[in-house]
PDB file of C-alpha atoms and ligand atoms in Angstrom:
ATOM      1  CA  UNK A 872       2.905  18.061   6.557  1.00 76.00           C
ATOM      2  CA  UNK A 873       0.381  16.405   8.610  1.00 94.00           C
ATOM      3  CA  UNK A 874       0.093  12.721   6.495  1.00 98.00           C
ATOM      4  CA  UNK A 875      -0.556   9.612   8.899  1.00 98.00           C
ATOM      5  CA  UNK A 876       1.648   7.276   6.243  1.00 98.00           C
ATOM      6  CA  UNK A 877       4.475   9.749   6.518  1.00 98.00           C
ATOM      7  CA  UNK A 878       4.659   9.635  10.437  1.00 98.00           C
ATOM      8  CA  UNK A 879       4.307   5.798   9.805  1.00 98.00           C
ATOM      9  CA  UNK A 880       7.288   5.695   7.537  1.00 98.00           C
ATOM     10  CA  UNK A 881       9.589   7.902  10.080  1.00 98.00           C
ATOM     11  CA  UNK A 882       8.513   5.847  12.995  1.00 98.00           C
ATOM     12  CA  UNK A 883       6.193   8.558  14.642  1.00 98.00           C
ATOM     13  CA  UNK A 884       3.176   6.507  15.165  1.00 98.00           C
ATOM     14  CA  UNK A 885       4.134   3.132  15.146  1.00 98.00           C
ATOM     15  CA  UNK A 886       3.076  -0.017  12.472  1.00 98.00           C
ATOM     16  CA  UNK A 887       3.742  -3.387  12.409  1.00 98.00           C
ATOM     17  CA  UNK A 888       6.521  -3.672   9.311  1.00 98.00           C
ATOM     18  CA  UNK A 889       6.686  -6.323   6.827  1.00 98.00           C
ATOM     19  CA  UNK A 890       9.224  -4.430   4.192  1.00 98.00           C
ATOM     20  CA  UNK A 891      10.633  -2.036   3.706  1.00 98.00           C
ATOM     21  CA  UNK A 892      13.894  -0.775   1.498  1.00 98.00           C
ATOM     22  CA  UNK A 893      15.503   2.825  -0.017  1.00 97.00           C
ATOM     23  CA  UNK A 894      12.283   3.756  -1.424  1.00 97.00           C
ATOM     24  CA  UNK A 895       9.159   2.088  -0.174  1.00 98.00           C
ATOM     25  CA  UNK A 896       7.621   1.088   3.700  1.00 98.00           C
ATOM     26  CA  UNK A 897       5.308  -2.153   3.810  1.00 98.00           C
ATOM     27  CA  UNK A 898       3.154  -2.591   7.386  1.00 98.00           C
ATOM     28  CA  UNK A 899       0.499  -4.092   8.021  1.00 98.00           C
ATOM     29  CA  UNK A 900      -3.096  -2.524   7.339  1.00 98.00           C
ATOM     30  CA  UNK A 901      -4.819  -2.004  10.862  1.00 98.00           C
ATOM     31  CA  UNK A 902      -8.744  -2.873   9.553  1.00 98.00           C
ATOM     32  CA  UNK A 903      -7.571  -6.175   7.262  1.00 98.00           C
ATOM     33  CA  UNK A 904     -10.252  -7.353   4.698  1.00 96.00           C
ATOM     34  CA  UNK A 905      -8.412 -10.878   4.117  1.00 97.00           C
ATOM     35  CA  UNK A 906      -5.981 -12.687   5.534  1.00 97.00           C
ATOM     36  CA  UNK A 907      -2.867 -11.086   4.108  1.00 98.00           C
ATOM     37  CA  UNK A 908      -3.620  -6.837   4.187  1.00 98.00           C
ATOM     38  CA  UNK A 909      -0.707  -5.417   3.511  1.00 98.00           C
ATOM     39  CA  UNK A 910      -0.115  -0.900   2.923  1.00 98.00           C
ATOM     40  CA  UNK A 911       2.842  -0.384   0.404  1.00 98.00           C
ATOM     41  CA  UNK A 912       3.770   3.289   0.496  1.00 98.00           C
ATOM     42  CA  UNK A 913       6.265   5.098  -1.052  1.00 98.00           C
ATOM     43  CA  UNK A 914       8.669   6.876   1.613  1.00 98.00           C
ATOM     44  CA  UNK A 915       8.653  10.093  -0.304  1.00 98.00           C
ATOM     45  CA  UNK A 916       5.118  11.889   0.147  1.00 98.00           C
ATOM     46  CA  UNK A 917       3.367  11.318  -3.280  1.00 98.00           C
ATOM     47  CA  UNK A 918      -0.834  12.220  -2.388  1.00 97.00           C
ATOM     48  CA  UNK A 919      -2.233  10.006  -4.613  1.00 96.00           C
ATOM     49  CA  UNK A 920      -2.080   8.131  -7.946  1.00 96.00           C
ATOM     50  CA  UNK A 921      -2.938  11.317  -9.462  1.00 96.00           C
ATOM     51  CA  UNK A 922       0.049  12.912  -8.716  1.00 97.00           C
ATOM     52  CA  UNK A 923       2.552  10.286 -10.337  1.00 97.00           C
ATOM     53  CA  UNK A 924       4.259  11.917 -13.170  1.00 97.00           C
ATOM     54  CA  UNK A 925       7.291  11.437 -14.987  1.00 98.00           C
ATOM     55  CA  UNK A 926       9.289  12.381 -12.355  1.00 97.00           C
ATOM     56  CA  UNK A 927       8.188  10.274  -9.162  1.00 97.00           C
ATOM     57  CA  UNK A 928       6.900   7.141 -11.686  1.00 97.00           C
ATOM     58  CA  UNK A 929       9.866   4.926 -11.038  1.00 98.00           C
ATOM     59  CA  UNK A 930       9.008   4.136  -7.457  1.00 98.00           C
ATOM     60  CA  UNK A 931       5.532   2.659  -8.208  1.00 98.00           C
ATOM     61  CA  UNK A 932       7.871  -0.035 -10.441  1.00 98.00           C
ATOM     62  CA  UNK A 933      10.368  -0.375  -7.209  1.00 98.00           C
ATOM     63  CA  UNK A 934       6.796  -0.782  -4.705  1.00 98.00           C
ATOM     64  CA  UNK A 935       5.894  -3.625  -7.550  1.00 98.00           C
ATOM     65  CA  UNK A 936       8.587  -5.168  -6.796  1.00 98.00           C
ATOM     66  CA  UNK A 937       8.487  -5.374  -3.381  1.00 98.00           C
ATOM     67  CA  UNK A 938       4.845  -6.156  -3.325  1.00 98.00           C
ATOM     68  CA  UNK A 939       6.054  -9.285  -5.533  1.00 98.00           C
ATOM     69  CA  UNK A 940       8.331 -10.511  -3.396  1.00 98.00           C
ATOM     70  CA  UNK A 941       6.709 -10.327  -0.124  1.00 98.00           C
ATOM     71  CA  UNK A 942       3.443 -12.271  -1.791  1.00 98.00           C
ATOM     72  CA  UNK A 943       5.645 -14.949  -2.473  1.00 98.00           C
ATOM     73  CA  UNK A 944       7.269 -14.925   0.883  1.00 98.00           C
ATOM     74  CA  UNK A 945       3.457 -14.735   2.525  1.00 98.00           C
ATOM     75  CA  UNK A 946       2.892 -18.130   0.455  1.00 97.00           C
ATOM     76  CA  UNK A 947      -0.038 -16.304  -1.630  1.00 98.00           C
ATOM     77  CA  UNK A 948       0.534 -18.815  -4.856  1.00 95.00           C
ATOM     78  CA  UNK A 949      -2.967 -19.271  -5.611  1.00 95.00           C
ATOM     79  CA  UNK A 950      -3.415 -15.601  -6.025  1.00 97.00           C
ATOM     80  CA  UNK A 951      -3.748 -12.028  -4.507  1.00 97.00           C
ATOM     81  CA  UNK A 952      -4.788  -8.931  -5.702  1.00 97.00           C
ATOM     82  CA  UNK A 953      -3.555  -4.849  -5.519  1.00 98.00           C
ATOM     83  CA  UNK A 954      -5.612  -2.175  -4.752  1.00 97.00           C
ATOM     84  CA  UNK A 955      -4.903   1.467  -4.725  1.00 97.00           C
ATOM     85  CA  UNK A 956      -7.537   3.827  -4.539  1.00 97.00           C
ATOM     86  CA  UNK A 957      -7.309   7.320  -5.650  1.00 96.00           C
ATOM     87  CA  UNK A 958     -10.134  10.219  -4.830  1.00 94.00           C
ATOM     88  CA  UNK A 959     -13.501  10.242  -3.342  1.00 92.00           C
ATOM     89  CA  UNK A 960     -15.559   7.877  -5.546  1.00 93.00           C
ATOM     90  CA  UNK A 961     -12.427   5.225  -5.093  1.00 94.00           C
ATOM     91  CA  UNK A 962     -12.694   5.488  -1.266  1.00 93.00           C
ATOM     92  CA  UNK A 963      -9.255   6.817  -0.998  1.00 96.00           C
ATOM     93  CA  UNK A 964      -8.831   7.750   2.975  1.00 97.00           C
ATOM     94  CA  UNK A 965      -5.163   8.488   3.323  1.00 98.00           C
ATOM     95  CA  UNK A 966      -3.870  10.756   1.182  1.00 97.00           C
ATOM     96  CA  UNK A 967      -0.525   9.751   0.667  1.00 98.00           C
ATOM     97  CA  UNK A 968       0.095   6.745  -2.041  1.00 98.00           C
ATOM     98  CA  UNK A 969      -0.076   3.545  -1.549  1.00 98.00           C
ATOM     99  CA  UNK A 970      -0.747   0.202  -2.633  1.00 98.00           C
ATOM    100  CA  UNK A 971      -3.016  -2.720  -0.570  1.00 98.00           C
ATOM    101  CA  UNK A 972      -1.761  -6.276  -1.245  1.00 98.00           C
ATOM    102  CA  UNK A 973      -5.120  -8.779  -0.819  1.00 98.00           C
ATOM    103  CA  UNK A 974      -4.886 -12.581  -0.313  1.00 97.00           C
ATOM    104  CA  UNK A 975      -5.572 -15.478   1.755  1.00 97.00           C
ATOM    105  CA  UNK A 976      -9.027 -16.172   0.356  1.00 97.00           C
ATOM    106  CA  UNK A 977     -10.831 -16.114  -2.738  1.00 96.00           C
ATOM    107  CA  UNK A 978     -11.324 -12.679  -3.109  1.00 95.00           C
ATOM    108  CA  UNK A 979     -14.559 -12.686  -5.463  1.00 91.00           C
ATOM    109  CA  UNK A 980     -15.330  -9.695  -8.019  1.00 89.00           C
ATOM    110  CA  UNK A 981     -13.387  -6.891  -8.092  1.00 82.00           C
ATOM    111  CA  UNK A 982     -15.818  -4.244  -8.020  1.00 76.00           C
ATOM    112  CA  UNK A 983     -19.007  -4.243  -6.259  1.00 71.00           C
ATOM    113  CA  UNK A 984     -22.346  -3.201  -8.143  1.00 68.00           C
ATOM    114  CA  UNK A 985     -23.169  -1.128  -4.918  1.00 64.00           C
TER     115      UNK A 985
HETATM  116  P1  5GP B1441      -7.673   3.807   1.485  1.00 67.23           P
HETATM  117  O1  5GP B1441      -9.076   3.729   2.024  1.00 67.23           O
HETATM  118  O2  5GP B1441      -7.165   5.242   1.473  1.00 67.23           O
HETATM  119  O3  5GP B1441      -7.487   3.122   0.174  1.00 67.23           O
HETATM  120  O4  5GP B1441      -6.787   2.966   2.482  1.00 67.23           O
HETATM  121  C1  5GP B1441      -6.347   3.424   3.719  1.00 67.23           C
HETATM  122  C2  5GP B1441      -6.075   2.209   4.564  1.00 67.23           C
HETATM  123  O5  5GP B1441      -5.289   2.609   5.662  1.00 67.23           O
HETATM  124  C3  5GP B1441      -7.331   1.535   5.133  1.00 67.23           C
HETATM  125  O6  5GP B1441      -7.402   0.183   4.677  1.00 67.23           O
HETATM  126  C4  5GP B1441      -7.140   1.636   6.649  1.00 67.23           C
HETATM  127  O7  5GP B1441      -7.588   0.480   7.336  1.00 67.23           O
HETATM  128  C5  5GP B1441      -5.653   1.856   6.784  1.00 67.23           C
HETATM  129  N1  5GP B1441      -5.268   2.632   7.945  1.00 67.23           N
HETATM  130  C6  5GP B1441      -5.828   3.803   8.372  1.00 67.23           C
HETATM  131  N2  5GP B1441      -5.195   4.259   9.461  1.00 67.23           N
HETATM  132  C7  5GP B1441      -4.204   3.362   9.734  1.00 67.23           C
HETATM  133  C8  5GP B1441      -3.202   3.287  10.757  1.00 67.23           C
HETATM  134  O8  5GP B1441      -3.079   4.150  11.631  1.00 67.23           O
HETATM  135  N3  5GP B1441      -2.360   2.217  10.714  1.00 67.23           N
HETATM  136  C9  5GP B1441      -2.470   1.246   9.754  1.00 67.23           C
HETATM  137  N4  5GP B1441      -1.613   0.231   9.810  1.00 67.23           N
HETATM  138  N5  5GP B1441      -3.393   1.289   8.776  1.00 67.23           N
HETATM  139  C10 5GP B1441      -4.243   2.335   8.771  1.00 67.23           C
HETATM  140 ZN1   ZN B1442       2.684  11.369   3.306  1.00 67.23          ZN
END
């Protein structure tokens, strides 16, 4: 399968890692919006939010976790925020799951009026 966040996870085109454990691969975004930008993916190929189901749910709790951990490690106490966006009116570009982690400013309103 031809997914840029899969040939991240097996090393083919190389990222710069913050996390990673048995099921998820943290790196850091290459067009950051804030301070902290960080990509949570799962390692197994999941396209989109729209495809969790039953089946493949329990990783988005493991990702959580992660994501949780490293914002405390990155110092982001006064706040942060998660982003994943899923289909065309979202602005989803990569179609393989994943999660941004935001912080390291005040990150204003969540959705634009644009
Ligand atoms: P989306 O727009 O699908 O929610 O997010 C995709 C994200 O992947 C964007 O924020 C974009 O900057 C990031 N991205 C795209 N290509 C690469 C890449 O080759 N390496 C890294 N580290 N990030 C990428
Ligand atoms: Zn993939």
């Amino acid at each position: 399968m031809d997914c840029l966040f899969c040939k991240i996870v097996e090393g083919e085109i190389p990222s710069k890692k913050v996390y990673e454990d048995e099921y998820c691969y943290a790196f850091e975004d290459i067009a950051p919006i804030a301070p902290v930008h960080i990509l949570f993916v799962p390692k197994k190929h999941i396209g989109g939010a729209c495809d969790i189901t039953a089946e493949n749910s329990a990783v988005v709790g493991k990702i959580y976790e992660a994501i949780a951990k490293v914002a405390k490690e990155k110092g982001l106490g006064n706040g942060w925020r998660v982003v994943s966006n899923n289909g065309p009116d979202a602005g989803q570009t990569v179609f393989h799951l994943h999660f941004h982690l935001i912080g390291g400013r005040p990150l204003g309103v969540m959705v634009s009026e644009e």
